[in-house]
Short mmCIF file of C-alpha atoms in Angstrom, two decimals:
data_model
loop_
_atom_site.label_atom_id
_atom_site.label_comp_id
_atom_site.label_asym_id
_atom_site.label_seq_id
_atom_site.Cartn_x
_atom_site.Cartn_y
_atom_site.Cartn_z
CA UNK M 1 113.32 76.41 136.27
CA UNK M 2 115.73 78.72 137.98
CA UNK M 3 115.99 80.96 134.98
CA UNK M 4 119.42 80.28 133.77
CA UNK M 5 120.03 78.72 130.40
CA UNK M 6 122.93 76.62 129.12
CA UNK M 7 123.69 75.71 125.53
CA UNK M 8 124.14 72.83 124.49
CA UNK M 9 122.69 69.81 126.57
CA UNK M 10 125.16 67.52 125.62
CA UNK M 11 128.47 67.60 123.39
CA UNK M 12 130.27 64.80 122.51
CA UNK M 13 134.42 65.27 120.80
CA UNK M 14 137.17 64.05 120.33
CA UNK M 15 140.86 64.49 122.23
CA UNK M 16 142.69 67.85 121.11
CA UNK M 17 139.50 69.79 120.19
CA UNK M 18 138.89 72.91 121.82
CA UNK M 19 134.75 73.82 122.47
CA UNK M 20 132.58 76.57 124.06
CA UNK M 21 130.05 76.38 126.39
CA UNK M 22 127.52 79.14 126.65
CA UNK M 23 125.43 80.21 129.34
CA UNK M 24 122.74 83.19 129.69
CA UNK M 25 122.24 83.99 133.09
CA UNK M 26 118.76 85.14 135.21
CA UNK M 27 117.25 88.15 133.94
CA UNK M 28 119.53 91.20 135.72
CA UNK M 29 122.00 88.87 137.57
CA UNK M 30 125.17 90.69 136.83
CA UNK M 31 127.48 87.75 137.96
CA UNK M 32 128.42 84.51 136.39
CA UNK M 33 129.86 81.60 137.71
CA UNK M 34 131.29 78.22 136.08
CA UNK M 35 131.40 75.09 137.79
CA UNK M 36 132.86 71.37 136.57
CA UNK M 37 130.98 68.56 138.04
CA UNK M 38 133.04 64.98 137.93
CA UNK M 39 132.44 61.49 139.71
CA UNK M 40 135.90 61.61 141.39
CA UNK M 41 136.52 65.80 142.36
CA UNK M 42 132.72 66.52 142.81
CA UNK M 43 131.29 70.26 142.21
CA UNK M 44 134.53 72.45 141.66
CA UNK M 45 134.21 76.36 141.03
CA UNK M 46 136.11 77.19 137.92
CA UNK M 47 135.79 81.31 137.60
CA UNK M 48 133.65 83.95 138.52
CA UNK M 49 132.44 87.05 136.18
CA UNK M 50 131.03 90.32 137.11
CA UNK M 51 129.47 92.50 134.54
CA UNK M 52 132.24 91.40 131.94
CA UNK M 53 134.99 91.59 134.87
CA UNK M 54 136.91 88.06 136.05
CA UNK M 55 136.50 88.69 139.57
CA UNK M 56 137.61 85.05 140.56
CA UNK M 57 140.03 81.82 139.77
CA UNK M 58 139.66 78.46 140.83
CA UNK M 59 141.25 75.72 140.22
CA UNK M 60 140.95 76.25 136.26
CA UNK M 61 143.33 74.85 133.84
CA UNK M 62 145.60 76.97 131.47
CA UNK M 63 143.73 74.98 128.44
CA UNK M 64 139.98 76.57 129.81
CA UNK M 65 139.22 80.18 129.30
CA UNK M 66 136.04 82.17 129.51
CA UNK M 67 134.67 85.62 129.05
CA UNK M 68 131.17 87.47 129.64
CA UNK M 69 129.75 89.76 127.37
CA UNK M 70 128.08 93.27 127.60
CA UNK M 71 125.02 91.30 127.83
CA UNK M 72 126.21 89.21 130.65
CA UNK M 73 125.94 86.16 128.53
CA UNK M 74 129.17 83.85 129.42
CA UNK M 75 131.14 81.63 127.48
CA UNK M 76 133.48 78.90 128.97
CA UNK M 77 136.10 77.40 126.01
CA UNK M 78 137.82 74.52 126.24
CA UNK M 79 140.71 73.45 124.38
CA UNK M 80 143.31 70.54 123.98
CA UNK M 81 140.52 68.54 125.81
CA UNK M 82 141.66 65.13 127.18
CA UNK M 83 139.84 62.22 128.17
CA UNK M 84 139.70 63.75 131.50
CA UNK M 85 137.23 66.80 130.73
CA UNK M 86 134.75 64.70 130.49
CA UNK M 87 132.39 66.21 132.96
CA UNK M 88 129.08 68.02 133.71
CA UNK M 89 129.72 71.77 133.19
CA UNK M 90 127.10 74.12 135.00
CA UNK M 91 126.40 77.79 135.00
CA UNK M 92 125.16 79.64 138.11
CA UNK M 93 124.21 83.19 138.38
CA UNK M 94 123.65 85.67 140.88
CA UNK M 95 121.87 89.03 141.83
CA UNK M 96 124.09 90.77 145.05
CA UNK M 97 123.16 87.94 147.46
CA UNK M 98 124.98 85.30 148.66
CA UNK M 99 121.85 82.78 146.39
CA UNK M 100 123.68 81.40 143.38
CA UNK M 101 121.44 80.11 140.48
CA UNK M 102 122.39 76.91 138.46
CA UNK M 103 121.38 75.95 134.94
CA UNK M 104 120.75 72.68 133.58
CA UNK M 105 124.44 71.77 132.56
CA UNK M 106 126.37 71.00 129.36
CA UNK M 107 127.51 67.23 129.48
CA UNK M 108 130.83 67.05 128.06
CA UNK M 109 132.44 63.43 126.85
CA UNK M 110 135.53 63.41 125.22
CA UNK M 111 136.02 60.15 123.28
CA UNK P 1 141.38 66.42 153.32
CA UNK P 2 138.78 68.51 151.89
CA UNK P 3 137.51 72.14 153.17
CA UNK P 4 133.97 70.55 153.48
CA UNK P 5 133.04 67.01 154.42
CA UNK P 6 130.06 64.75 153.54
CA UNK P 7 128.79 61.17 153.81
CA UNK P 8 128.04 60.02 150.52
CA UNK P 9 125.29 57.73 151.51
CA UNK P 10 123.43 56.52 150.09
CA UNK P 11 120.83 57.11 152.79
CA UNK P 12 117.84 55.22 152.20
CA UNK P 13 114.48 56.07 154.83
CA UNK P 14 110.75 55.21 154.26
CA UNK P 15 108.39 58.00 153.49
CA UNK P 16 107.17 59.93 156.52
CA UNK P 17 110.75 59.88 158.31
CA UNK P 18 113.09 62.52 159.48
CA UNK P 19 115.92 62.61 157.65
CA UNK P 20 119.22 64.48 159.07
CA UNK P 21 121.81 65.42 156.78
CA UNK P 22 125.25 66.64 157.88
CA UNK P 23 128.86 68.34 156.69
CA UNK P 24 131.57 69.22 158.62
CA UNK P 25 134.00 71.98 157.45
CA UNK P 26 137.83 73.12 158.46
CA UNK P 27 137.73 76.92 157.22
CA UNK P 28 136.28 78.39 160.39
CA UNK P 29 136.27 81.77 157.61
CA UNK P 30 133.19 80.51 155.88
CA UNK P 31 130.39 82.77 156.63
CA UNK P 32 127.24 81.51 154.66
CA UNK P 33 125.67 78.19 154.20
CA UNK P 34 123.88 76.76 151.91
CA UNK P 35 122.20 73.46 150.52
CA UNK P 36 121.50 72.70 147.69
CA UNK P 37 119.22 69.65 145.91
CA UNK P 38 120.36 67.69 142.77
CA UNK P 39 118.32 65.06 141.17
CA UNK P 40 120.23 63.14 138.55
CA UNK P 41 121.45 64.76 135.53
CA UNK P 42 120.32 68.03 136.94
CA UNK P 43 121.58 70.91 137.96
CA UNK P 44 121.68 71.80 141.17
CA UNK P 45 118.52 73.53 143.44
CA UNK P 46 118.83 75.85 146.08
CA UNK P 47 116.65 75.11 149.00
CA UNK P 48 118.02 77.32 151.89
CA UNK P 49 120.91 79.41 153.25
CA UNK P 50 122.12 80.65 156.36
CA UNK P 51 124.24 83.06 157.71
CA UNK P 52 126.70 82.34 160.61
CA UNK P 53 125.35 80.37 163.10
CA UNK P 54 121.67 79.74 163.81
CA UNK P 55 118.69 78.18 162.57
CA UNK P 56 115.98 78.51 159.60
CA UNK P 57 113.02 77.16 158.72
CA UNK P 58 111.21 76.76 155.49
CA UNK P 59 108.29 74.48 155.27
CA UNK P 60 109.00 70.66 156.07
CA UNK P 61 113.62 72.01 155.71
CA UNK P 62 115.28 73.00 158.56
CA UNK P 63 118.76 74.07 158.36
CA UNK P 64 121.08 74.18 161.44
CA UNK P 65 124.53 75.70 161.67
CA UNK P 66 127.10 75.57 164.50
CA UNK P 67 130.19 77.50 164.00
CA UNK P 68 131.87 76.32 166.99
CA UNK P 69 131.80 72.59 165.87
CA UNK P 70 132.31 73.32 162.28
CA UNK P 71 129.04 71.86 161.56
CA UNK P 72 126.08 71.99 159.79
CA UNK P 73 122.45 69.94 159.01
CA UNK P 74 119.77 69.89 157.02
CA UNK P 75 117.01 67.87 158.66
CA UNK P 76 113.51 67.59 156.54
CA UNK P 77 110.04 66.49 158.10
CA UNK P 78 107.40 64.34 156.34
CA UNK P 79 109.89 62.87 153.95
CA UNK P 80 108.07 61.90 150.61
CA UNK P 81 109.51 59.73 147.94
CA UNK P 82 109.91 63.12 145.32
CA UNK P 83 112.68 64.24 148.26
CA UNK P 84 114.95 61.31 146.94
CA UNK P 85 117.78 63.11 145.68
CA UNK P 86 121.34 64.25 146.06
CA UNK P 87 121.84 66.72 148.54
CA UNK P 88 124.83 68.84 148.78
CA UNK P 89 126.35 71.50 151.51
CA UNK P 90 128.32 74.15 150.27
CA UNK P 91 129.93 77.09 151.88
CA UNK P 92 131.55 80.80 151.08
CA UNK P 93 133.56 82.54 152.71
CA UNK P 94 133.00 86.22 151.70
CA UNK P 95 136.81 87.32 152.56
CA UNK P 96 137.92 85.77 149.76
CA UNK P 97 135.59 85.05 146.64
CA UNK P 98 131.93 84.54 146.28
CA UNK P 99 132.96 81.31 145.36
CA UNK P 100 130.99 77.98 146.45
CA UNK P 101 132.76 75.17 147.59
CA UNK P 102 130.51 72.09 148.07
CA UNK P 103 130.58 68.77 149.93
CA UNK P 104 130.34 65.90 148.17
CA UNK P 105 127.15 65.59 148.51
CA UNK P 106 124.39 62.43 149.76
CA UNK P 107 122.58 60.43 148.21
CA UNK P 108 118.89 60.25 149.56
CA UNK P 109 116.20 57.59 148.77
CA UNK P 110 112.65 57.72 150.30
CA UNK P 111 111.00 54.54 150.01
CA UNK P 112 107.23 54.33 150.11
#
């Protein structure tokens, strides 16, 4: 258990919908990461927080947004979805080391 | 062609082998590197990182890097059938974003 929690295990929509994705990271991690996991693109990083700051952008589409909290808990929202977000959706967090920490995922199909 | 390369196996061994695992990267800026263990539907585990170049050592994992052939293993000793599992490299180069950006990752089966 690496101590970062993801909510929910599995969400199933339809097309056009918009949904959120929450994640609580390790106890005192002040960073946040979120990363989209698909068969064809692999593990891609999506955006990194830092104690409520967007310190990073990847490759993250106009339709996604996220935001952290004051306490640090993130939230990833997705809207418009297409059949194409259908992917695994992890969390990571990290202390000021280089050692990110995943969470169990959010599995996303979009019917 | 991608930052960071990997066979996707799958790589099947019996238990007790060596198993090598390897990625190749282009951005000669990454600085740390890391692997990482995924069984399926799980989120990914971190089992060791290095910086630069050099070697570590944790239990039955090594980890090798080479920065001057832009390449990188994991090799692990004693291989038991609960080591069967995706494996995936990933990299960050600190000039830029703490960002990781992974291989594809291999698939490893140890069969008893």
């Amino acid at each position: 258990d690496s101590g970062v929690t993801q909510t929910p295990k599995h969400l199933i929509t339809a097309t056009g919908q918009r949904v959120t994705l929450r994640c609580s990271p390790r106890s005192g991690d002040l960073s946040v990461y979120w990363y989209q996991q698909s068969l064809d693109q692999g593990l891609q990083f999506l955006i990194h927080y830092y104690n409520g700051e967007e310190r990073a952008k990847g490759n993250i589409l106009e339709r996604f947004s996220a935001q952290q909290f004051p306490d640090l808990h993130s939230e990833l929202n997705l809207s418009s979805l297409e059949l194409g977000d259908s992917a695994l959706y992890f969390c990571a967090s990290s202390a000021t080391g280089p050692e990110q920490y995943f969470g169990p995922g959010t599995r996303l199909t979009v019917t | 062609q991608k930052e960071v390369e990997q066979d996707p196996g799958p790589l099947s061994v019996p238990e007790g082998a060596i198993v090598s695992l390897n990625c190749t990267y282009s951005n000669s800026a990454f600085q740390y590197f890391m692997w990482y263990r995924q069984y399926s539907r799980k989120g990914p585990e971190l089992l060791m990182y290095t910086y630069s170049s050099g070697n570590k050592e944790d239990g039955r994992f090594t980890a090798q890097v080479d920065k001057s052939s832009k390449y990188i293993s994991l090799f692990i000793r004693d291989s038991q059938p609960s080591d069967s599992a995706t494996y995936l490299c990933a990299m960050i180069n600190t000039g830029t974003a703490s960002k990781l950006t992974f291989g594809t990752g291999t698939r490893l089966q140890v069969t008893l």
